[in-house]
PDB file of C-alpha atoms in Angstrom:
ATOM      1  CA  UNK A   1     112.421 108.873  88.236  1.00  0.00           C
ATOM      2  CA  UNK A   2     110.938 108.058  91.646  1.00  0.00           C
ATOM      3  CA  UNK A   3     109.007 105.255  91.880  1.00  0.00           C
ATOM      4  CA  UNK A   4     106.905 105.924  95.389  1.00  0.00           C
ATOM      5  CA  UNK A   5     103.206 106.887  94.453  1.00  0.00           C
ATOM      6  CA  UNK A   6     101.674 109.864  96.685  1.00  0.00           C
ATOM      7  CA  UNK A   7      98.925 108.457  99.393  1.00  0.00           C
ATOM      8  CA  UNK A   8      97.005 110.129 101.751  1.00  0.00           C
ATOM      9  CA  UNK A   9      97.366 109.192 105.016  1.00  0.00           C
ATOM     10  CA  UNK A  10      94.017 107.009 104.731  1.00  0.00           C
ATOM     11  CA  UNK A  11      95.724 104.429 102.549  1.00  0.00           C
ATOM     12  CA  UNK A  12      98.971 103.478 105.128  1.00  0.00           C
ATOM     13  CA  UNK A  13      97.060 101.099 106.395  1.00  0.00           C
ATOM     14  CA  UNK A  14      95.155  99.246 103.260  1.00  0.00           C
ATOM     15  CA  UNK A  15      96.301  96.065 102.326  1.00  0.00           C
ATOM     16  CA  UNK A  16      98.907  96.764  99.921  1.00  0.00           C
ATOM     17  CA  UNK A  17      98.843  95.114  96.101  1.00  0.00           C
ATOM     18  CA  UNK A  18     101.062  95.078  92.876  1.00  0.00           C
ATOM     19  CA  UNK A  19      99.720  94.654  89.155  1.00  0.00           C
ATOM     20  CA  UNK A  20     101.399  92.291  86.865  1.00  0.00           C
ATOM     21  CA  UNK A  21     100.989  92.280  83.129  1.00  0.00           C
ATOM     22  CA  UNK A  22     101.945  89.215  80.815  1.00  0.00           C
ATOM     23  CA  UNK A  23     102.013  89.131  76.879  1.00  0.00           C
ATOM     24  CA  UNK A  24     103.739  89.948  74.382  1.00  0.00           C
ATOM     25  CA  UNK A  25     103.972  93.500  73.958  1.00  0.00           C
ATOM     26  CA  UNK A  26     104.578  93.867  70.541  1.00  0.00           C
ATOM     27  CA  UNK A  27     104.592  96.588  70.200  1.00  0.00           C
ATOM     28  CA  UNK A  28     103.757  98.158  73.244  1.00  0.00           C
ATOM     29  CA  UNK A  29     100.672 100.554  73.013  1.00  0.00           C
ATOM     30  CA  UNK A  30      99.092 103.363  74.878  1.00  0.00           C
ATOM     31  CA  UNK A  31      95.802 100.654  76.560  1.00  0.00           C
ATOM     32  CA  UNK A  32      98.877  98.727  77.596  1.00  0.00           C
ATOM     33  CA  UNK A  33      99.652 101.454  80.180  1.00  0.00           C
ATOM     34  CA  UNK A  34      96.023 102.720  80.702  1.00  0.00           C
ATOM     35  CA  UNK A  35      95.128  99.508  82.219  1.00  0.00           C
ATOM     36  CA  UNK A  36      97.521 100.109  84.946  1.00  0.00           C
ATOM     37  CA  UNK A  37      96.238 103.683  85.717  1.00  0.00           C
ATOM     38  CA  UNK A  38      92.463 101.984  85.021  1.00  0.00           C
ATOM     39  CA  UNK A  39      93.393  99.860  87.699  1.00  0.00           C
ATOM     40  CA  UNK A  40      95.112 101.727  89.760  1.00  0.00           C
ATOM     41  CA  UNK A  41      92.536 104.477  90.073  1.00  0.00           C
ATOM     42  CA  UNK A  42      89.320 101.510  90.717  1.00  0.00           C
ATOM     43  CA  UNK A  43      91.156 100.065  93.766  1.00  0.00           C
ATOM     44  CA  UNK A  44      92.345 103.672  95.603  1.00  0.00           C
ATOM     45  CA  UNK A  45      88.975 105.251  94.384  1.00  0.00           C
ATOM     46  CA  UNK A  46      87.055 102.866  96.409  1.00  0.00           C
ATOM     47  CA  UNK A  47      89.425 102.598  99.345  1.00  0.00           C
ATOM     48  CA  UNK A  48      90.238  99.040  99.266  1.00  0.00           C
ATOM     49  CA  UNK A  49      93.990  98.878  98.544  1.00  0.00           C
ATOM     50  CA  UNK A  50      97.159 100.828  98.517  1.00  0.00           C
ATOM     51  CA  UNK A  51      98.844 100.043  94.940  1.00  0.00           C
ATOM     52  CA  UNK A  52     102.107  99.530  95.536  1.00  0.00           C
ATOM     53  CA  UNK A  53     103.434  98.952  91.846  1.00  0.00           C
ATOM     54  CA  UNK A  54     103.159  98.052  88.220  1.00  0.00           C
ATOM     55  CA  UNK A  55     104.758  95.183  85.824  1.00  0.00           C
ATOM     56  CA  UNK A  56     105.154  94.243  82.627  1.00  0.00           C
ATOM     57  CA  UNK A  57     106.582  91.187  81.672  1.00  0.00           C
ATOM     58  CA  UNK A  58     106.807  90.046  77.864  1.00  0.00           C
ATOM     59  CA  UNK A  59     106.917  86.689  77.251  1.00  0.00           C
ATOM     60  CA  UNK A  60     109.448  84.796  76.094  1.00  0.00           C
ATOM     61  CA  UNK A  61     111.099  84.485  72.464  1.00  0.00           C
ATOM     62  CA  UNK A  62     110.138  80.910  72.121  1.00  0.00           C
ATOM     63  CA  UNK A  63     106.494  81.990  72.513  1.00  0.00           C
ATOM     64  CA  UNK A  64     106.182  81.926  68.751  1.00  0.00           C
ATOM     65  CA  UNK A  65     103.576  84.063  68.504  1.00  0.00           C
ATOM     66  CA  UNK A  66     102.944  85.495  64.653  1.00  0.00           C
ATOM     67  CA  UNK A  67     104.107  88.743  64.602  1.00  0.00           C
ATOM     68  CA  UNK A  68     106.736  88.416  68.049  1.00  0.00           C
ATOM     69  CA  UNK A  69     109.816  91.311  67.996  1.00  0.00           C
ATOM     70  CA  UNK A  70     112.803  89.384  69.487  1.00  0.00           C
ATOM     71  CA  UNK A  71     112.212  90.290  72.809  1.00  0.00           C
ATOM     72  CA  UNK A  72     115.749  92.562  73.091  1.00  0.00           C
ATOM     73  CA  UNK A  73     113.160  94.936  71.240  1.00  0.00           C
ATOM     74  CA  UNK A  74     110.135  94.581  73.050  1.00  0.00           C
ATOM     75  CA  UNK A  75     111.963  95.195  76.256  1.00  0.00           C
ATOM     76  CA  UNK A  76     113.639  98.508  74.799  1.00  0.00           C
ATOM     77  CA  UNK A  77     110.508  99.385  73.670  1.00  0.00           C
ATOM     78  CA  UNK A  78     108.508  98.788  76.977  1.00  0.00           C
ATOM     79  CA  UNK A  79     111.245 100.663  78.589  1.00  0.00           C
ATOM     80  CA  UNK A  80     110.384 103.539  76.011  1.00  0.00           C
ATOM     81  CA  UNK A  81     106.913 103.453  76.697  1.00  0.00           C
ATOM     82  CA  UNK A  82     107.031 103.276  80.730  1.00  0.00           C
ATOM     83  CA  UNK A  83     109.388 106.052  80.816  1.00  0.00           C
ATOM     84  CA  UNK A  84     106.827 108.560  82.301  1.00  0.00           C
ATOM     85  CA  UNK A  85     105.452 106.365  84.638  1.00  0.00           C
ATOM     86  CA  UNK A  86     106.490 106.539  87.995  1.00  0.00           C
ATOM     87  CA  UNK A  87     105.450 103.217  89.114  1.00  0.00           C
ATOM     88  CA  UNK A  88     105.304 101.003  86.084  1.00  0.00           C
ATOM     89  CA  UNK A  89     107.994  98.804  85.051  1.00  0.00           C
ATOM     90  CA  UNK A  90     109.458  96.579  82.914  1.00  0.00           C
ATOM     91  CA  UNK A  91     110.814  92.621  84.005  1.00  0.00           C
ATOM     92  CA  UNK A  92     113.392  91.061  81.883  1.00  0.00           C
ATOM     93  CA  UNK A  93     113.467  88.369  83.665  1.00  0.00           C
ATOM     94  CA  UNK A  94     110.914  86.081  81.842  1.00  0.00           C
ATOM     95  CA  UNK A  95     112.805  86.819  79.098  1.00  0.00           C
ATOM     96  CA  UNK A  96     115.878  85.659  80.131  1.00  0.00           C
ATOM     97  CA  UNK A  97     114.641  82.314  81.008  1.00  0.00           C
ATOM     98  CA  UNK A  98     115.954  79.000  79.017  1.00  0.00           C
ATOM     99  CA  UNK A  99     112.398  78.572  77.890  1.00  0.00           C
ATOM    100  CA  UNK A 100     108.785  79.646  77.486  1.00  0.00           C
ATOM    101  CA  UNK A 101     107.028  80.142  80.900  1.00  0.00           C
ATOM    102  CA  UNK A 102     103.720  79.369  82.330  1.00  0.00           C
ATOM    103  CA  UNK A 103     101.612  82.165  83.490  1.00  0.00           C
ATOM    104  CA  UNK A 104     101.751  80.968  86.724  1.00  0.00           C
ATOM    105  CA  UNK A 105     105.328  80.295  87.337  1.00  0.00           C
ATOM    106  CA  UNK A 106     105.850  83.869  86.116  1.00  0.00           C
ATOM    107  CA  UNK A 107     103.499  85.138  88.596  1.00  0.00           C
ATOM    108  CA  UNK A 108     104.884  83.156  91.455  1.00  0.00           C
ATOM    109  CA  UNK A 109     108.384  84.107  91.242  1.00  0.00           C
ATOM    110  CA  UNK A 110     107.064  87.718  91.046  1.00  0.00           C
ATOM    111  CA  UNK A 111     104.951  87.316  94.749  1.00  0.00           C
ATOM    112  CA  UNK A 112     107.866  85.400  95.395  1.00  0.00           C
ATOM    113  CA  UNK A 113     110.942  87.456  94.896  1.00  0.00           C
ATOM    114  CA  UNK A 114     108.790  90.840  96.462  1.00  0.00           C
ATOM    115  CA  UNK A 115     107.746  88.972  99.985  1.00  0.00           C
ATOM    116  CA  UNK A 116     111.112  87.994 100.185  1.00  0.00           C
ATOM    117  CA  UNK A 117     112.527  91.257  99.967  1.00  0.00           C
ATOM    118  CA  UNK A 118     109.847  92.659 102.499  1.00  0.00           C
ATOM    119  CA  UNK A 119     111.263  90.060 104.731  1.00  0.00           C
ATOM    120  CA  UNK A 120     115.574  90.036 104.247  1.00  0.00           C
ATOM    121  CA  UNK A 121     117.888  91.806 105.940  1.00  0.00           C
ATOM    122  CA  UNK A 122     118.577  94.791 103.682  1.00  0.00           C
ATOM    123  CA  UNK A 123     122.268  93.051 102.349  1.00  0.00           C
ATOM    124  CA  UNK A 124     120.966  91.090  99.273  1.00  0.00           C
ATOM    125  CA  UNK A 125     122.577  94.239  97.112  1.00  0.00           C
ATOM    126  CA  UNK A 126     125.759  92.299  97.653  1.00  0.00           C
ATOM    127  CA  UNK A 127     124.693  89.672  95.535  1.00  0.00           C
ATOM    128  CA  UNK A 128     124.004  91.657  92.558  1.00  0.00           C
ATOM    129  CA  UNK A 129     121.565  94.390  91.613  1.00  0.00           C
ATOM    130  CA  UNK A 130     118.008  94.690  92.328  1.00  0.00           C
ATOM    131  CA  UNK A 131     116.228  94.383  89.078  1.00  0.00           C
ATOM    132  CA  UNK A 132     114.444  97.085  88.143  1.00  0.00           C
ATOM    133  CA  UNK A 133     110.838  96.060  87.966  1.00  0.00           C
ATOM    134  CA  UNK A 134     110.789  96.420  91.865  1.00  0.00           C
ATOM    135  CA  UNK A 135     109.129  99.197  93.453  1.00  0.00           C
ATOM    136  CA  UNK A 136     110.589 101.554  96.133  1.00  0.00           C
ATOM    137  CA  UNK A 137     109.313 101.760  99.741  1.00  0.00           C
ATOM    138  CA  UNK A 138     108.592  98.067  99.851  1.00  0.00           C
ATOM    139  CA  UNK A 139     110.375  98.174 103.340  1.00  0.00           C
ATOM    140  CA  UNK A 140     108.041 101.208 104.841  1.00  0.00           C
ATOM    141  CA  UNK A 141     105.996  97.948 105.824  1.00  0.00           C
ATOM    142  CA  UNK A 142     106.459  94.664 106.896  1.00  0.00           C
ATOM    143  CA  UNK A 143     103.051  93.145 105.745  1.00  0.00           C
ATOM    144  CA  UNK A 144     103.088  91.254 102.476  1.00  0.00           C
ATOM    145  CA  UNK A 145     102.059  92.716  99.108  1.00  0.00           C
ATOM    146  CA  UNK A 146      99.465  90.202  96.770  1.00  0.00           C
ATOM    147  CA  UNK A 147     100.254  90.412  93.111  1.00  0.00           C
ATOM    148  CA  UNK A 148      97.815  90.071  90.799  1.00  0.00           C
ATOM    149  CA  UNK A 149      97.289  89.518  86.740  1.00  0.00           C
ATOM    150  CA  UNK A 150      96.178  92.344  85.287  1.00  0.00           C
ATOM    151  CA  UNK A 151      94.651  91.508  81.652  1.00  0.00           C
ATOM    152  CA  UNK A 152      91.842  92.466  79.289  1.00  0.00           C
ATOM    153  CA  UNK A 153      88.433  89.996  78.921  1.00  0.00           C
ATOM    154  CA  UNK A 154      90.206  87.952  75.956  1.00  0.00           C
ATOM    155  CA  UNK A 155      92.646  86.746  78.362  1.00  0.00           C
ATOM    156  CA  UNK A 156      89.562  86.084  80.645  1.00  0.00           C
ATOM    157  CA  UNK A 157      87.680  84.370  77.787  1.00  0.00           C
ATOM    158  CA  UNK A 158      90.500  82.463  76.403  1.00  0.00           C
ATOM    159  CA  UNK A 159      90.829  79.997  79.900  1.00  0.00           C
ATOM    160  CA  UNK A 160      87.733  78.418  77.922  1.00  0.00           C
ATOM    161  CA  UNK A 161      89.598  77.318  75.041  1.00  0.00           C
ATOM    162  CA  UNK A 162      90.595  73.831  74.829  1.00  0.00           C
ATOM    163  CA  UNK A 163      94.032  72.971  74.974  1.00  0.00           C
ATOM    164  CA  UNK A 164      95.677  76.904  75.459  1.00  0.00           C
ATOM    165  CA  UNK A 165      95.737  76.823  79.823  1.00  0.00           C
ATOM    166  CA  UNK A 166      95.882  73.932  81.902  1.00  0.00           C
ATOM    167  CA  UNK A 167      92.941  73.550  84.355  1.00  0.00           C
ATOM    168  CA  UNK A 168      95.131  73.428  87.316  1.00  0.00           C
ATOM    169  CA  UNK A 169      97.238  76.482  86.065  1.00  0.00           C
ATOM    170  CA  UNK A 170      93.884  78.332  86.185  1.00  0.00           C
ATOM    171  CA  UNK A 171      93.063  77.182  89.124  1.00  0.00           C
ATOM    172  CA  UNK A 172      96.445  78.453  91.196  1.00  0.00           C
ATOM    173  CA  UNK A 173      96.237  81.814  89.093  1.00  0.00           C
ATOM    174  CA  UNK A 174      92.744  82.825  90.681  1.00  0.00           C
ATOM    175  CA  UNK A 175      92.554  81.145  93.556  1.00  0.00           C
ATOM    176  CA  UNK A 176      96.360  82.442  94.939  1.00  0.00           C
ATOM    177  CA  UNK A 177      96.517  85.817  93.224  1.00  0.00           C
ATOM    178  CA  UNK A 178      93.705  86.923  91.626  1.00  0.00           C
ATOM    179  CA  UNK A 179      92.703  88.483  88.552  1.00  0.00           C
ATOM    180  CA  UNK A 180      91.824  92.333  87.834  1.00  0.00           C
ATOM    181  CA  UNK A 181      89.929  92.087  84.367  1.00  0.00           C
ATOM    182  CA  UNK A 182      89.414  95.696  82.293  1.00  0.00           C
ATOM    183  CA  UNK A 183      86.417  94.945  80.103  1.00  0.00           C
ATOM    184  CA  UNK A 184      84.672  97.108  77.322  1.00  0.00           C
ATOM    185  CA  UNK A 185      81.374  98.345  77.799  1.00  0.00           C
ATOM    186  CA  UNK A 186      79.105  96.261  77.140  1.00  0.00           C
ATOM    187  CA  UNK A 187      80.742  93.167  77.456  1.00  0.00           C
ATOM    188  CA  UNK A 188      79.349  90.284  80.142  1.00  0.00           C
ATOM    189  CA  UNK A 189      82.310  89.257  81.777  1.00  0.00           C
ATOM    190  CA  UNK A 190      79.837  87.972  84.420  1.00  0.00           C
ATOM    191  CA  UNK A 191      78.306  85.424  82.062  1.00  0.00           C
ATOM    192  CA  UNK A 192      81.226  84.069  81.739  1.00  0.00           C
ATOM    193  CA  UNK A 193      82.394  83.317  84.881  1.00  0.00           C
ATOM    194  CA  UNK A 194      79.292  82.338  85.413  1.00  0.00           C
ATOM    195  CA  UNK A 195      79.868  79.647  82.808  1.00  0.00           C
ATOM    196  CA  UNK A 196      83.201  78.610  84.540  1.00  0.00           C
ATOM    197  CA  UNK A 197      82.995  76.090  87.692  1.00  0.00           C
ATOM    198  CA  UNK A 198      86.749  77.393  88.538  1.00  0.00           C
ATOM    199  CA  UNK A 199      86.040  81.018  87.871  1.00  0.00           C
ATOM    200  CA  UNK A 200      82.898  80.722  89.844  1.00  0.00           C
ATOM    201  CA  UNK A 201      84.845  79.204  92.824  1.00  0.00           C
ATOM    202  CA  UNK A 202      87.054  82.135  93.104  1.00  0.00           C
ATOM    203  CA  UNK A 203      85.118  84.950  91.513  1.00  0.00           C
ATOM    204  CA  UNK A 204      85.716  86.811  95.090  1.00  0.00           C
ATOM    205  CA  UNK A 205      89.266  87.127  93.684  1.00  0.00           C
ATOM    206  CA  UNK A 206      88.042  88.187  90.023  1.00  0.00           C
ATOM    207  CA  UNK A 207      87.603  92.226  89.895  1.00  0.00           C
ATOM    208  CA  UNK A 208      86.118  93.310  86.981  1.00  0.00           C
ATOM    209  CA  UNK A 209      86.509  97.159  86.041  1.00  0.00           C
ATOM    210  CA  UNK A 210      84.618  98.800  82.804  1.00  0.00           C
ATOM    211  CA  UNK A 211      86.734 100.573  80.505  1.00  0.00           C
ATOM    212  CA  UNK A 212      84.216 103.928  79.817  1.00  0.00           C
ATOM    213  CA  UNK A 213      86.701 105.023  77.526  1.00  0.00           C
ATOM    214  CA  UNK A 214      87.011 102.417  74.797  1.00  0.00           C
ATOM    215  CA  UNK A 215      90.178 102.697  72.959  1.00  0.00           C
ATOM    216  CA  UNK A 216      90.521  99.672  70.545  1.00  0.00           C
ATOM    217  CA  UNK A 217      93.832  99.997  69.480  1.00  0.00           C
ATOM    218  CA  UNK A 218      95.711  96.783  69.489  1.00  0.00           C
ATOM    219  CA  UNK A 219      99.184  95.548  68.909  1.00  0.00           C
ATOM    220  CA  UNK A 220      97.948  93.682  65.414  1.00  0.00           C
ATOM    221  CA  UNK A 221      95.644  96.770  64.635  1.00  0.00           C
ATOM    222  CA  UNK A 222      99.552  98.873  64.632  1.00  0.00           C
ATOM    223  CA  UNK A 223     101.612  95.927  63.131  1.00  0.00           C
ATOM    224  CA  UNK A 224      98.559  95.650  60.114  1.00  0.00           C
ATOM    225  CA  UNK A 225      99.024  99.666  59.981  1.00  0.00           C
ATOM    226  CA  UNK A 226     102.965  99.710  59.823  1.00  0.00           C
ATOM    227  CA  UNK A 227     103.143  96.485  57.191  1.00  0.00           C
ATOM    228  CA  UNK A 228     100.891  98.478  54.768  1.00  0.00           C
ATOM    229  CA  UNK A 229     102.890 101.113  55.502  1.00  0.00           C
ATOM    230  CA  UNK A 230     100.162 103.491  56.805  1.00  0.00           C
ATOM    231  CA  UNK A 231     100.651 105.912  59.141  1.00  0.00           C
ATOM    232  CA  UNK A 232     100.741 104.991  63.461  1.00  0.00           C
ATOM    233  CA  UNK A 233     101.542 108.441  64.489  1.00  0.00           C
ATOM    234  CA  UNK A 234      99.289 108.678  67.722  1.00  0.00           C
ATOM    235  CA  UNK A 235      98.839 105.200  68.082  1.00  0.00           C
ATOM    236  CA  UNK A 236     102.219 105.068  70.031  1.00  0.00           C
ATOM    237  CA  UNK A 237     104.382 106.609  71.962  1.00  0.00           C
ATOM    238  CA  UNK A 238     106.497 108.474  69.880  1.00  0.00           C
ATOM    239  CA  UNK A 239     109.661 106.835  71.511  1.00  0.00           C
ATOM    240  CA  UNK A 240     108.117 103.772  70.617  1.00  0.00           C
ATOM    241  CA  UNK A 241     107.339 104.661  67.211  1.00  0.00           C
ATOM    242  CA  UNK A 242     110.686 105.800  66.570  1.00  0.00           C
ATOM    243  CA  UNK A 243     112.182 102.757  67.750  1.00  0.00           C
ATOM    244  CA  UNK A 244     110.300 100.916  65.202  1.00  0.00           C
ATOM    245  CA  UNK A 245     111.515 103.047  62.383  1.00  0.00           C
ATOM    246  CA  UNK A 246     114.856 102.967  63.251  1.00  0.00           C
ATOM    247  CA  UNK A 247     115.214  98.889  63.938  1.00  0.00           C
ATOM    248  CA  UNK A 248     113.105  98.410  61.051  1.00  0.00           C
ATOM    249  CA  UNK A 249     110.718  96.459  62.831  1.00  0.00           C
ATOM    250  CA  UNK A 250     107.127  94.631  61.437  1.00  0.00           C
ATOM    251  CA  UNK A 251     108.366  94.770  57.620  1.00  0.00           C
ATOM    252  CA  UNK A 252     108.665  98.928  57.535  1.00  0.00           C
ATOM    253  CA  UNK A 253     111.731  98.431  56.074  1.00  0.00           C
ATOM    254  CA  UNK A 254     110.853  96.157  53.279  1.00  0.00           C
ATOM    255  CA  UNK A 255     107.925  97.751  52.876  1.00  0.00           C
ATOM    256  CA  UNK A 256     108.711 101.191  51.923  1.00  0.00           C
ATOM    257  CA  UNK A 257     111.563  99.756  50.005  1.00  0.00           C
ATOM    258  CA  UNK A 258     108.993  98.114  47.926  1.00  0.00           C
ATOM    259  CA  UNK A 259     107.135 101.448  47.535  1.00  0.00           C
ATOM    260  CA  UNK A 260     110.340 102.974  46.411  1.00  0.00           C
ATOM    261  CA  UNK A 261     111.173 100.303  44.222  1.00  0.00           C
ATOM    262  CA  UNK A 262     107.777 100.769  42.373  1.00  0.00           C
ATOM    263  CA  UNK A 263     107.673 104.333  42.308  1.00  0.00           C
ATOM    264  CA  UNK A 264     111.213 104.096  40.031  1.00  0.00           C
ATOM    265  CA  UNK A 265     109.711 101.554  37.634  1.00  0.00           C
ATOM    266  CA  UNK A 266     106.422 103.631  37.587  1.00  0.00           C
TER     267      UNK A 266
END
């Protein structure tokens, strides 16, 4: 599938920008991708950037995080769910690292590894293949494209709690790429960058965009749903669901062997 996104003519000359998403994706759910298009649509709506491409990057096995599919299965599952998309993709390449990343070093091989394409030769194919999170058309321009984390207000609100991101981490995430926040309605994202003497500093790189279609399906809300053995049917992707089934993922397996089990006794 094509990854170039139709423009009018207006937008060839708008600063150009790239969405990054970081977490762990498990599973993968519809407001995953509807952030994207959220975003997407606020920035070309209003004329201030051509949106050159979307990521998703899962973190990393050693994470730890309760509930974590080994990340061979998030991936296949994120490439499940993106398979519509024309622009959105999945990077492995966190993944694939020895250890656990930092936000920030995530982001900055990202910015990194696109500018650098922008500005080589056109021969780096003969060191290997281009991964596949990388949009096409990057070369139709020679300016460079800004990446930015895009994340919901809990990511926002959790730089306030102790210990979980160091200050200077924070710091080099707003202040050299820039955050594009999709909040609920209702929420005050405001108040709390107000409350933050970093987030204040560099709230011209903050953009905050209102979700007017709340849809408060989570990853835990699915992996609750699928450990009782309830129904997720709509919640994801069907490719995604069936990918659960079949690997067995989030105790469906034990679970409805357990049912079984007690409807013999019973």
């Amino acid at each position: 599938m094509s990854g170039y996104i139709d423009e009018p003519d207006s937008m060839l000359s708008l600063p150009r920008v790239a969405f990054i998403a970081c977490g762990c994706f498990s599973p993968p759910t519809p407001m995953h991708l509807r952030m994207f298009e959220i975003a997407r649509d606020y920035f070309e709506i209003n004329g201030t950037h051509k949106v050159v491409g979307g990521i998703i990057s899962p973190t990393h096995d050693s994470y730890g995080k309760k509930g974590l599919a080994p990340s061979l299965d998030r991936c296949a599952m994120v490439k499940l769910a993106v398979q519509s998309s024309s622009w959105i993709r999945l990077s492995d390449w966190e993944v694939h690292q020895p250890q656990w990343m930092r936000t920030q070093a995530v982001l900055q091989h990202h910015q990194n590894y696109l500018n650098n394409y922008i500005n080589s030769p056109g021969d780096e194919e003969q060191n290997g293949p281009l991964p596949g999170w990388l949009p096409l058309g990057l070369r139709d321009r020679k300016d460079p494209i800004r990446l930015k984390l895009l994340c919901g207000a809990d990511l926002l609100e959790s730089f306030a709690v102790p210990g979980l991101w160091a200050q200077e981490d924070i710091e080099e995430i707003v202040s050299n790429y820039g955050l594009v926040v999709i909040t609920r309605c209702g929420s005050n994202p405001e108040k709390f960058i107000f409350e933050s003497d970093v987030l204040t500093k560099y709230q011209r790189n903050i953009t905050l965009i209102t979700n007017w279609v709340p849809n408060e399906v989570s990853s835990s809300l699915v992996r609750r749903l699928l450990g009782r053995g309830e129904s997720v049917k709509y919640l994801l992707d069907d490719l995604v669901l069936n990918y659960v089934m079949r690997q067995g993922l989030y105790n469906v397996k034990s679970y409805n062997l357990l049912l079984l089990l007690l409807s013999l006794l019973y």
